[in-house]
Coordinates of C-alpha atoms in Angstrom, one line a residue:
X1 CA -51.3 -82.3 24.6
X2 CA -49.3 -79.9 26.7
X3 CA -48.2 -76.4 25.7
X4 CA -44.8 -77.7 25.0
X5 CA -46.1 -80.3 22.6
X6 CA -48.4 -78.0 20.6
X7 CA -46.7 -76.7 17.4
X8 CA -46.3 -72.9 17.3
X9 CA -48.9 -71.1 15.2
X10 CA -46.3 -69.2 13.2
X11 CA -44.8 -72.5 12.2
X12 CA -48.1 -73.8 11.0
X13 CA -48.8 -70.6 9.0
X14 CA -45.3 -70.7 7.6
X15 CA -46.2 -73.7 5.5
X16 CA -49.0 -71.8 3.7
X17 CA -48.4 -71.0 0.1
X18 CA -49.3 -67.8 -1.7
X19 CA -52.3 -69.6 -3.3
X20 CA -53.5 -70.7 0.2
X21 CA -53.1 -67.2 1.6
X22 CA -55.0 -65.7 -1.3
X23 CA -57.8 -68.3 -1.0
X24 CA -58.2 -67.8 2.7
X25 CA -58.1 -64.0 2.4
X26 CA -60.6 -64.0 -0.5
X27 CA -62.9 -66.4 1.5
X28 CA -62.8 -64.3 4.6
X29 CA -63.4 -61.2 2.6
X30 CA -66.3 -62.7 0.8
X31 CA -67.9 -64.0 4.0
X32 CA -67.6 -60.6 5.7
X33 CA -68.8 -58.8 2.6
X34 CA -71.6 -61.3 2.2
X35 CA -72.8 -60.9 5.8
X36 CA -72.7 -57.1 5.5
X37 CA -74.4 -57.3 2.1
X38 CA -77.2 -59.5 3.5
X39 CA -77.6 -57.1 6.5
X40 CA -77.7 -54.1 4.2
X41 CA -80.2 -55.8 1.9
X42 CA -82.4 -56.6 4.9
X43 CA -82.2 -53.0 6.1
X44 CA -83.0 -51.6 2.6
X45 CA -85.9 -54.1 2.3
X46 CA -87.2 -53.1 5.7
X47 CA -86.9 -49.4 4.9
X48 CA -88.7 -49.8 1.7
X49 CA -91.4 -51.9 3.4
X50 CA -92.0 -49.3 6.2
X51 CA -91.9 -46.4 3.7
X52 CA -94.4 -48.2 1.4
X53 CA -96.7 -49.0 4.4
X54 CA -96.5 -45.3 5.5
X55 CA -97.0 -43.8 2.1
X56 CA -99.5 -46.3 0.6
X57 CA -101.4 -47.4 3.7
X58 CA -101.1 -45.3 6.9
X59 CA -101.3 -41.8 5.5
X60 CA -104.1 -42.6 2.9
X61 CA -106.0 -44.4 5.7
X62 CA -106.0 -41.4 7.9
X63 CA -107.0 -39.1 5.1
X64 CA -109.8 -41.5 4.1
X65 CA -111.0 -41.7 7.7
X66 CA -111.3 -37.9 7.7
X67 CA -113.1 -37.9 4.5
X68 CA -115.5 -40.6 5.8
X69 CA -116.2 -38.3 8.8
X70 CA -116.9 -35.4 6.4
X71 CA -119.3 -37.6 4.4
X72 CA -121.1 -38.6 7.6
X73 CA -121.4 -34.9 8.6
X74 CA -122.8 -34.1 5.2
X75 CA -125.4 -36.8 5.7
X76 CA -126.4 -35.6 9.2
X77 CA -126.6 -32.0 8.1
X78 CA -128.8 -32.8 5.1
X79 CA -131.2 -35.1 7.1
X80 CA -131.5 -32.5 9.9
X81 CA -132.3 -29.7 7.4
X82 CA -134.8 -31.8 5.5
X83 CA -136.5 -33.0 8.6
X84 CA -136.9 -29.4 10.0
X85 CA -137.9 -27.7 6.7
X86 CA -139.1 -30.5 4.4
X87 CA -137.1 -28.8 1.6
X88 CA -135.9 -31.5 -0.9
X89 CA -132.7 -29.6 -1.6
X90 CA -131.4 -30.8 1.7
X91 CA -131.5 -34.4 0.5
X92 CA -128.8 -33.7 -2.1
X93 CA -125.9 -33.5 0.5
X94 CA -127.3 -36.6 2.2
X95 CA -127.3 -38.6 -1.0
X96 CA -123.8 -37.4 -1.9
X97 CA -122.6 -38.2 1.6
X98 CA -124.0 -41.8 1.2
X99 CA -122.1 -42.2 -2.0
X100 CA -118.9 -40.9 -0.5
X101 CA -119.4 -43.0 2.6
X102 CA -119.5 -46.2 0.5
X103 CA -116.5 -45.2 -1.4
X104 CA -114.4 -44.3 1.7
X105 CA -115.5 -47.4 3.6
X106 CA -114.5 -49.6 0.7
X107 CA -111.2 -47.7 0.4
X108 CA -110.5 -48.1 4.1
X109 CA -111.4 -51.8 4.0
X110 CA -108.9 -52.3 1.2
X111 CA -106.1 -50.3 2.9
X112 CA -106.6 -51.9 6.3
X113 CA -107.1 -55.5 5.0
X114 CA -103.9 -56.6 6.8
X115 CA -104.7 -54.8 10.1
X116 CA -107.3 -56.8 12.1
X117 CA -107.7 -54.1 14.9
X118 CA -108.3 -51.4 12.3
X119 CA -110.8 -53.6 10.6
X120 CA -112.6 -54.1 13.9
X121 CA -112.8 -50.3 14.4
X122 CA -114.1 -49.9 10.8
X123 CA -116.8 -52.5 11.4
X124 CA -117.8 -50.8 14.6
X125 CA -118.1 -47.4 12.7
X126 CA -120.0 -49.1 9.9
X127 CA -122.4 -50.7 12.4
X128 CA -123.1 -47.4 14.3
X129 CA -123.5 -45.5 11.0
X130 CA -125.9 -48.2 9.7
X131 CA -127.9 -47.9 13.0
X132 CA -128.2 -44.2 12.7
X133 CA -129.2 -44.5 9.0
X134 CA -131.8 -47.1 9.7
X135 CA -133.3 -45.3 12.7
X136 CA -133.1 -41.7 11.7
X137 CA -131.7 -41.0 8.2
X138 CA -133.7 -43.3 6.0
X139 CA -137.1 -42.8 7.7
X140 CA -136.6 -39.0 7.7
X141 CA -135.6 -39.0 4.0
X142 CA -138.7 -41.1 3.2
X143 CA -141.0 -38.5 4.8
X144 CA -143.1 -36.4 2.4
X145 CA -141.5 -33.1 1.4
X146 CA -143.0 -29.7 1.9
X147 CA -143.5 -29.9 5.6
X148 CA -141.2 -30.7 8.6
X149 CA -140.9 -34.4 9.5
X150 CA -142.5 -35.2 12.8
X151 CA -140.0 -38.1 13.1
X152 CA -137.1 -35.6 13.6
X153 CA -138.8 -34.2 16.7
X154 CA -139.9 -37.6 17.9
X155 CA -136.4 -39.2 17.6
X156 CA -134.3 -36.1 18.2
X157 CA -132.6 -37.5 21.3
X158 CA -132.1 -41.0 19.9
X159 CA -130.7 -39.5 16.7
X160 CA -128.3 -37.3 18.5
X161 CA -127.0 -40.1 20.7
X162 CA -126.7 -42.6 17.8
X163 CA -124.9 -40.1 15.6
X164 CA -122.6 -39.1 18.5
X165 CA -121.8 -42.7 19.1
X166 CA -120.9 -43.2 15.4
X167 CA -118.8 -40.1 15.3
X168 CA -117.0 -41.1 18.5
X169 CA -116.2 -44.5 17.0
X170 CA -115.0 -42.7 13.9
X171 CA -112.8 -40.4 16.0
X172 CA -111.3 -43.4 17.9
X173 CA -110.6 -45.0 14.5
X174 CA -108.9 -41.8 13.3
X175 CA -106.9 -41.6 16.5
X176 CA -105.7 -45.2 16.1
X177 CA -104.8 -44.6 12.5
X178 CA -102.9 -41.5 13.4
X179 CA -101.1 -43.4 16.1
X180 CA -100.2 -46.1 13.7
X181 CA -98.9 -43.6 11.2
X182 CA -96.8 -41.9 13.9
X183 CA -95.4 -45.3 14.9
X184 CA -94.6 -46.1 11.3
X185 CA -92.8 -42.8 11.0
X186 CA -90.8 -43.6 14.1
X187 CA -90.0 -47.1 12.8
X188 CA -88.9 -45.5 9.5
X189 CA -86.7 -43.0 11.3
X190 CA -85.1 -45.8 13.4
X191 CA -84.6 -48.1 10.5
X192 CA -83.1 -45.3 8.4
X193 CA -80.7 -44.5 11.3
X194 CA -79.8 -48.2 11.4
X195 CA -79.4 -48.3 7.7
X196 CA -77.0 -45.3 7.9
X197 CA -75.0 -47.0 10.6
X198 CA -74.9 -50.3 8.7
X199 CA -73.7 -48.7 5.5
X200 CA -71.1 -46.7 7.4
X201 CA -69.9 -49.9 9.0
X202 CA -69.9 -51.6 5.5
X203 CA -67.8 -48.7 4.1
X204 CA -65.4 -49.0 7.1
X205 CA -65.1 -52.7 6.8
X206 CA -64.4 -52.4 3.0
X207 CA -61.7 -49.8 3.8
X208 CA -60.2 -52.0 6.4
X209 CA -60.4 -55.1 4.2
X210 CA -58.7 -53.1 1.4
X211 CA -56.0 -51.9 3.7
X212 CA -55.5 -55.5 5.0
X213 CA -55.4 -57.0 1.5
X214 CA -52.9 -54.4 0.2
X215 CA -50.8 -54.8 3.3
X216 CA -51.0 -58.6 3.1
X217 CA -50.0 -58.5 -0.6
X218 CA -47.2 -56.1 0.2
X219 CA -45.8 -58.1 3.0
X220 CA -46.5 -61.6 1.7
X221 CA -45.9 -61.2 -2.1
X222 CA -44.7 -57.8 -3.3
X223 CA -41.9 -57.3 -0.8
X224 CA -40.6 -60.9 -1.0
X225 CA -40.7 -60.6 -4.8
X226 CA -38.9 -57.3 -4.8
X227 CA -36.3 -58.7 -2.5
X228 CA -36.0 -61.8 -4.7
X229 CA -35.7 -59.6 -7.8
X230 CA -33.0 -57.5 -6.1
X231 CA -31.0 -60.5 -5.2
X232 CA -31.5 -62.0 -8.7
X233 CA -30.3 -58.7 -10.2
X234 CA -27.3 -58.7 -8.0
X235 CA -26.4 -62.2 -9.1
X236 CA -27.1 -61.3 -12.7
X237 CA -24.8 -58.3 -12.3
X238 CA -21.9 -60.6 -11.6
X239 CA -22.0 -60.9 -7.8
X240 CA -22.4 -64.7 -7.8
X241 CA -21.6 -65.0 -4.2
X242 CA -24.6 -62.9 -3.2
X243 CA -27.1 -65.3 -1.4
X244 CA -30.8 -65.4 -2.4
X245 CA -32.9 -64.6 0.7
X246 CA -35.7 -67.0 1.5
X247 CA -38.7 -64.9 2.6
X248 CA -42.5 -64.8 2.1
X249 CA -45.0 -67.7 1.7
X250 CA -43.9 -71.3 1.4
X251 CA -43.9 -71.3 -2.4
X252 CA -41.9 -68.1 -2.7
X253 CA -39.4 -69.5 -0.2
X254 CA -39.1 -72.7 -2.3
X255 CA -38.6 -70.5 -5.4
X256 CA -35.9 -68.5 -3.6
X257 CA -34.3 -71.8 -2.5
X258 CA -34.3 -73.2 -6.0
X259 CA -32.9 -69.9 -7.4
X260 CA -30.2 -70.0 -4.8
X261 CA -29.5 -73.6 -5.6
X262 CA -29.2 -72.6 -9.3
X263 CA -26.8 -69.8 -8.2
X264 CA -24.6 -72.2 -6.4
X265 CA -24.6 -74.6 -9.3
X266 CA -23.8 -71.6 -11.6
X267 CA -20.8 -70.8 -9.3
X268 CA -19.6 -74.3 -9.6
X269 CA -20.1 -74.3 -13.4
X270 CA -18.3 -71.0 -13.6
X271 CA -15.4 -72.4 -11.6
X272 CA -15.3 -75.4 -13.9
X273 CA -15.6 -73.2 -17.0
X274 CA -12.7 -71.0 -15.8
X275 CA -10.6 -74.0 -15.3
X276 CA -11.6 -75.3 -18.7
X277 CA -10.8 -71.8 -20.2
X278 CA -7.4 -71.9 -18.7
X279 CA -6.8 -75.4 -20.1
X280 CA -8.2 -74.1 -23.5
X281 CA -5.8 -71.2 -23.4
X282 CA -3.0 -73.6 -22.8
X283 CA -4.2 -75.7 -25.7
X284 CA -4.6 -72.6 -27.9
X285 CA -1.0 -71.7 -27.1
X286 CA 0.1 -75.2 -28.0
X287 CA -2.0 -75.1 -31.2
X288 CA -0.4 -71.7 -32.0
X289 CA 3.0 -73.3 -31.6
X290 CA 2.0 -76.2 -33.7
X291 CA 0.6 -73.9 -36.3
X292 CA 3.9 -72.0 -36.4
X293 CA 5.7 -75.2 -36.9
X294 CA 3.2 -76.1 -39.7
X295 CA 3.9 -72.8 -41.3
X296 CA 7.6 -73.5 -41.1
X297 CA 7.0 -77.0 -42.6
X298 CA 4.9 -75.5 -45.4
X299 CA 7.7 -73.0 -46.2
X300 CA 10.3 -75.8 -46.2
X301 CA 8.1 -78.0 -48.3
X302 CA 7.4 -75.3 -50.8
X303 CA 11.0 -74.0 -51.0
X304 CA 13.8 -76.0 -49.5
X305 CA 12.2 -79.4 -50.1
X306 CA 11.1 -78.6 -53.7
X307 CA 14.6 -77.6 -54.9
X308 CA 16.5 -80.9 -54.0
X309 CA 13.4 -82.9 -55.2
X310 CA 13.5 -81.1 -58.5
X311 CA 17.2 -81.7 -58.7
X312 CA 16.8 -85.4 -58.0
X313 CA 14.0 -85.6 -60.6
X314 CA 15.9 -83.7 -63.2
X315 CA 19.1 -85.6 -62.9
X316 CA 17.3 -88.9 -62.7
X317 CA 15.4 -88.0 -65.9
X318 CA 18.8 -86.9 -67.5
X319 CA 20.3 -90.2 -66.5
X320 CA 17.4 -92.0 -68.1
X321 CA 17.7 -90.1 -71.4
X322 CA 21.5 -90.4 -71.6
X323 CA 22.1 -93.9 -70.4
X324 CA 18.7 -95.5 -71.2
X325 CA 19.3 -98.7 -73.2
X326 CA 23.1 -98.7 -72.6
X327 CA 22.7 -100.5 -69.3
X328 CA 21.0 -103.7 -68.6
X329 CA 17.2 -104.0 -68.2
X330 CA 17.3 -104.0 -64.5
X331 CA 19.2 -100.6 -64.5
X332 CA 16.6 -99.2 -66.8
X333 CA 13.9 -100.4 -64.5
X334 CA 15.5 -98.9 -61.4
X335 CA 16.0 -95.6 -63.2
X336 CA 12.3 -95.6 -64.2
X337 CA 11.3 -96.3 -60.6
X338 CA 13.4 -93.4 -59.4
X339 CA 12.0 -91.0 -62.0
X340 CA 8.4 -92.1 -61.2
X341 CA 9.0 -91.8 -57.4
X342 CA 10.5 -88.3 -57.7
X343 CA 7.6 -87.1 -59.9
X344 CA 5.0 -88.7 -57.5
X345 CA 6.7 -87.2 -54.5
X346 CA 6.6 -83.7 -56.1
X347 CA 2.9 -84.1 -57.0
X348 CA 2.1 -85.3 -53.5
X349 CA 3.9 -82.4 -51.9
X350 CA 2.0 -80.0 -54.1
X351 CA -1.3 -81.6 -53.3
X352 CA -0.5 -81.5 -49.6
X353 CA 0.3 -77.8 -49.8
X354 CA -3.1 -77.2 -51.6
X355 CA -4.9 -79.2 -48.9
X356 CA -3.2 -77.3 -46.0
X357 CA -4.0 -73.9 -47.6
X358 CA -7.7 -74.4 -47.6
X359 CA -9.2 -72.1 -44.9
X360 CA -5.7 -70.7 -44.1
X361 CA -4.6 -68.8 -47.2
X362 CA -7.7 -68.9 -49.5
X363 CA -10.5 -67.4 -47.5
X364 CA -11.3 -64.2 -49.5
X365 CA -15.0 -64.5 -49.7
X366 CA -16.8 -62.5 -52.4
X367 CA -19.5 -63.0 -54.9
X368 CA -18.5 -65.8 -57.3
X369 CA -20.3 -66.7 -60.5
X370 CA -20.1 -70.5 -60.4
X371 CA -21.0 -70.8 -64.1
X372 CA -17.9 -68.7 -65.0
X373 CA -15.8 -70.6 -62.6
X374 CA -16.9 -73.9 -64.1
X375 CA -16.2 -72.7 -67.6
X376 CA -12.6 -71.6 -66.5
X377 CA -12.1 -75.1 -65.0
X378 CA -13.3 -76.8 -68.1
X379 CA -10.9 -74.7 -70.1
X380 CA -8.1 -75.7 -67.8
X381 CA -9.0 -79.4 -68.2
X382 CA -9.8 -79.1 -71.9
X383 CA -6.8 -81.3 -73.0
X384 CA -7.8 -84.2 -70.7
X385 CA -11.5 -83.8 -71.6
X386 CA -10.7 -83.9 -75.4
X387 CA -8.4 -86.9 -75.0
X388 CA -11.1 -88.8 -73.1
X389 CA -13.8 -87.7 -75.6
X390 CA -15.9 -86.6 -72.6
X391 CA -19.1 -84.5 -72.9
X392 CA -19.5 -82.1 -70.0
X393 CA -22.9 -80.2 -69.6
X394 CA -24.3 -78.1 -66.8
X395 CA -27.5 -76.4 -65.6
X396 CA -27.5 -72.6 -65.0
X397 CA -25.5 -72.2 -61.8
X398 CA -26.0 -69.5 -59.2
X399 CA -23.7 -66.8 -57.9
X400 CA -22.7 -67.3 -54.3
X401 CA -20.5 -65.6 -51.8
X402 CA -17.5 -67.9 -51.6
X403 CA -13.7 -68.1 -52.1
X404 CA -13.1 -68.1 -55.9
X405 CA -9.9 -70.1 -55.7
X406 CA -11.4 -72.8 -53.6
X407 CA -14.5 -73.0 -56.0
X408 CA -12.0 -73.5 -58.9
X409 CA -10.2 -76.3 -57.0
X410 CA -13.6 -77.9 -56.1
X411 CA -14.7 -78.0 -59.8
X412 CA -11.3 -79.1 -61.0
X413 CA -11.2 -82.1 -58.6
X414 CA -14.8 -83.2 -59.2
X415 CA -14.7 -82.9 -63.0
X416 CA -11.1 -84.3 -63.2
X417 CA -12.2 -87.4 -61.1
X418 CA -15.2 -87.9 -63.4
X419 CA -13.0 -87.8 -66.5
X420 CA -10.3 -90.0 -65.0
X421 CA -12.5 -92.7 -63.6
X422 CA -14.4 -93.2 -66.8
X423 CA -15.7 -96.6 -67.9
X424 CA -13.6 -98.2 -70.7
X425 CA -15.2 -98.3 -74.1
X426 CA -17.9 -95.8 -73.1
X427 CA -18.0 -92.2 -74.0
X428 CA -17.8 -90.2 -70.7
X429 CA -20.8 -88.0 -70.0
X430 CA -20.7 -85.6 -67.1
X431 CA -23.5 -83.3 -65.9
X432 CA -23.5 -80.6 -63.3
X433 CA -26.9 -79.6 -61.8
X434 CA -28.0 -77.2 -59.1
X435 CA -31.3 -76.6 -57.3
X436 CA -32.4 -74.4 -54.4
X437 CA -33.2 -76.0 -51.0
X438 CA -34.3 -73.2 -48.6
X439 CA -31.2 -71.2 -47.6
X440 CA -28.9 -73.6 -49.4
X441 CA -28.0 -74.7 -52.9
X442 CA -27.6 -78.4 -53.7
X443 CA -25.2 -79.3 -56.5
X444 CA -24.6 -82.6 -58.1
X445 CA -21.8 -83.8 -60.4
X446 CA -23.1 -86.9 -62.2
X447 CA -21.0 -89.2 -64.5
X448 CA -21.4 -92.6 -66.2
X449 CA -18.0 -93.9 -65.0
X450 CA -16.9 -96.9 -63.0
X451 CA -18.9 -95.7 -59.9
X452 CA -18.1 -96.0 -56.2
X453 CA -19.4 -99.0 -54.2
X454 CA -21.7 -98.1 -51.2
X455 CA -19.3 -99.4 -48.7
X456 CA -16.6 -96.9 -49.8
X457 CA -18.9 -93.9 -49.9
X458 CA -17.4 -92.5 -46.7
X459 CA -13.8 -93.7 -47.2
X460 CA -13.3 -91.8 -50.4
X461 CA -13.3 -88.5 -48.6
X462 CA -10.5 -89.5 -46.2
X463 CA -7.1 -88.2 -47.2
X464 CA -4.7 -90.7 -48.9
X465 CA -7.5 -93.3 -49.2
X466 CA -7.3 -94.9 -52.6
X467 CA -9.7 -97.5 -54.1
X468 CA -7.3 -98.4 -56.9
X469 CA -3.6 -98.9 -57.4
X470 CA -1.4 -96.2 -58.8
X471 CA -0.8 -98.5 -61.8
X472 CA -4.6 -98.5 -62.7
X473 CA -5.3 -94.8 -61.9
X474 CA -2.7 -92.2 -61.1
X475 CA -3.2 -89.7 -58.3
X476 CA -2.4 -89.0 -54.6
X477 CA -5.7 -89.8 -53.0
X478 CA -6.2 -86.2 -51.8
X479 CA -8.8 -84.9 -54.4
X480 CA -12.1 -85.8 -52.7
X481 CA -10.6 -85.1 -49.2
X482 CA -9.7 -81.6 -50.6
X483 CA -13.3 -81.2 -51.9
X484 CA -14.7 -82.2 -48.5
X485 CA -12.5 -79.7 -46.8
X486 CA -13.6 -76.9 -49.2
X487 CA -17.3 -77.7 -48.8
X488 CA -17.0 -77.9 -45.0
X489 CA -15.2 -74.6 -44.9
X490 CA -18.1 -73.0 -46.8
X491 CA -20.7 -74.4 -44.4
X492 CA -22.0 -77.3 -46.6
X493 CA -21.9 -81.0 -46.8
X494 CA -20.7 -83.4 -49.4
X495 CA -21.6 -87.1 -50.0
X496 CA -21.8 -89.9 -52.6
X497 CA -25.4 -90.5 -53.7
X498 CA -26.0 -94.2 -52.9
X499 CA -29.2 -94.4 -55.0
X500 CA -27.4 -93.6 -58.2
X501 CA -26.0 -96.8 -59.9
X502 CA -25.1 -95.9 -63.4
X503 CA -21.8 -94.3 -62.5
X504 CA -21.1 -91.8 -59.7
X505 CA -23.0 -88.8 -58.4
X506 CA -21.3 -86.5 -55.9
X507 CA -23.7 -84.1 -54.2
X508 CA -22.8 -81.2 -52.1
X509 CA -24.5 -78.1 -50.6
X510 CA -23.3 -74.5 -50.4
X511 CA -24.9 -71.5 -48.6
X512 CA -25.8 -68.3 -50.5
X513 CA -23.9 -66.2 -47.9
X514 CA -20.5 -66.7 -46.5
X515 CA -20.5 -68.7 -43.2
X516 CA -18.9 -67.4 -40.1
X517 CA -15.2 -68.0 -40.1
X518 CA -13.8 -70.0 -37.1
X519 CA -11.4 -68.1 -34.9
X520 CA -9.2 -68.9 -32.0
X521 CA -8.4 -72.6 -31.3
X522 CA -10.9 -73.8 -33.9
X523 CA -9.2 -71.9 -36.7
X524 CA -5.8 -73.0 -35.5
X525 CA -6.9 -76.6 -35.5
X526 CA -8.5 -76.1 -38.9
X527 CA -5.2 -75.0 -40.4
X528 CA -3.4 -78.2 -39.5
X529 CA -2.9 -80.7 -42.4
X530 CA -5.7 -83.1 -42.6
X531 CA -7.9 -81.3 -40.0
X532 CA -11.5 -80.2 -40.9
X533 CA -12.4 -76.6 -40.1
X534 CA -15.4 -75.9 -37.8
X535 CA -18.7 -75.8 -39.7

């Protein structure tokens, strides 16, 4: 591979992630610290070994060698004095010297057990001492006391030469032991100097590694993260065109790239959102215009349209009273149709007005005692209830934050439907129940009337949807649609219980607190006739 084919080193390192950098850095640091630690441990062990040898072996050996020499001198002095005078008192230093000799020889043998040359010297000293004792000391000590020993004179030259040889050997041994001790001291000095240098090097290496680690973390992690954070804060502050720099290890660069990609997507989404907002503003303006027209229609329906309708209804009824029976049957039938149509038209207009006002005019939320509201509703419907012979009962009802007018309309439509759609030949029984479900209250209005088939459970809540003809049951088909709109406006749900078969059970939920009121386009849409407000 040529120099042109070899990939650059920086490119190879640029693929390393933060984890890899940390692993390599930690591994190199551990290896270096491990080697330094092993070297330091060896130096400490060597220092301890030399110190122990110097303190426990070399110095005691020299001291013991001098004591052995002293014990030998005591023996020689005692034997010479006894041999010249025959006084037994001179034997005491001799005997004491023998005891000390044995002790010191045994001590030296133990101290020098690992030093073969020193043991050879000690054996030579022991041999010469033993020769002197056998030839001179013991025979002289065995001579009768009271008179000089002739053996001392006879072997004076031999004794002197033998003792001098033993002492010379002992001096050589002492000299060797002193030399060994000096050498041990020199070794200890050298190893301590080496130890100091090694620990100084360890300290320097640790400092260098610490500096390298912190500098590596600063350049490879801290600085890229700070720059990434600064770029992210700039974007979060509203500068969405600010690019995210891609620096640092491979994983941080990937993270920066992903954040920048998210920024670009966010810019696109913001552009789309701004476009959608402009369209929404246009739709809101259109809804405002439509709502204004709806207000105008409501005004016309409640004032201008009501007056001619009442006039048509009044004169048609007057025509029926004055000329009823004077014309033929067809005329009477036509007049009846006109009166009924005018009355139903007036009822339908009033119902539509009530339906359109939900969430637009009646939204004064305050604490409402539903028991009192239900009692007022029953008083309002008392004539119809008495005519039907209905029995209306209820559980204790809670007090909720709601619109009192809408709550009255809700009870009026539900109780009124239960009375109207009663089963022929059966006494109507209606019961209102309430139970707590977490943050909501679930209410149920149960009757024993004609019921609602499961396939019509959703249809009955649609405006103008009737399950019976106007000849069988009067009404405009707005009642349950109005109930649904009221419950939805209060953040609840309403439905027909499909499990109940013996009549009809309408269940609905209401929150204890007033829900958030929709504003803007949602409120405008909610005020349109037949539209459901945002939940």
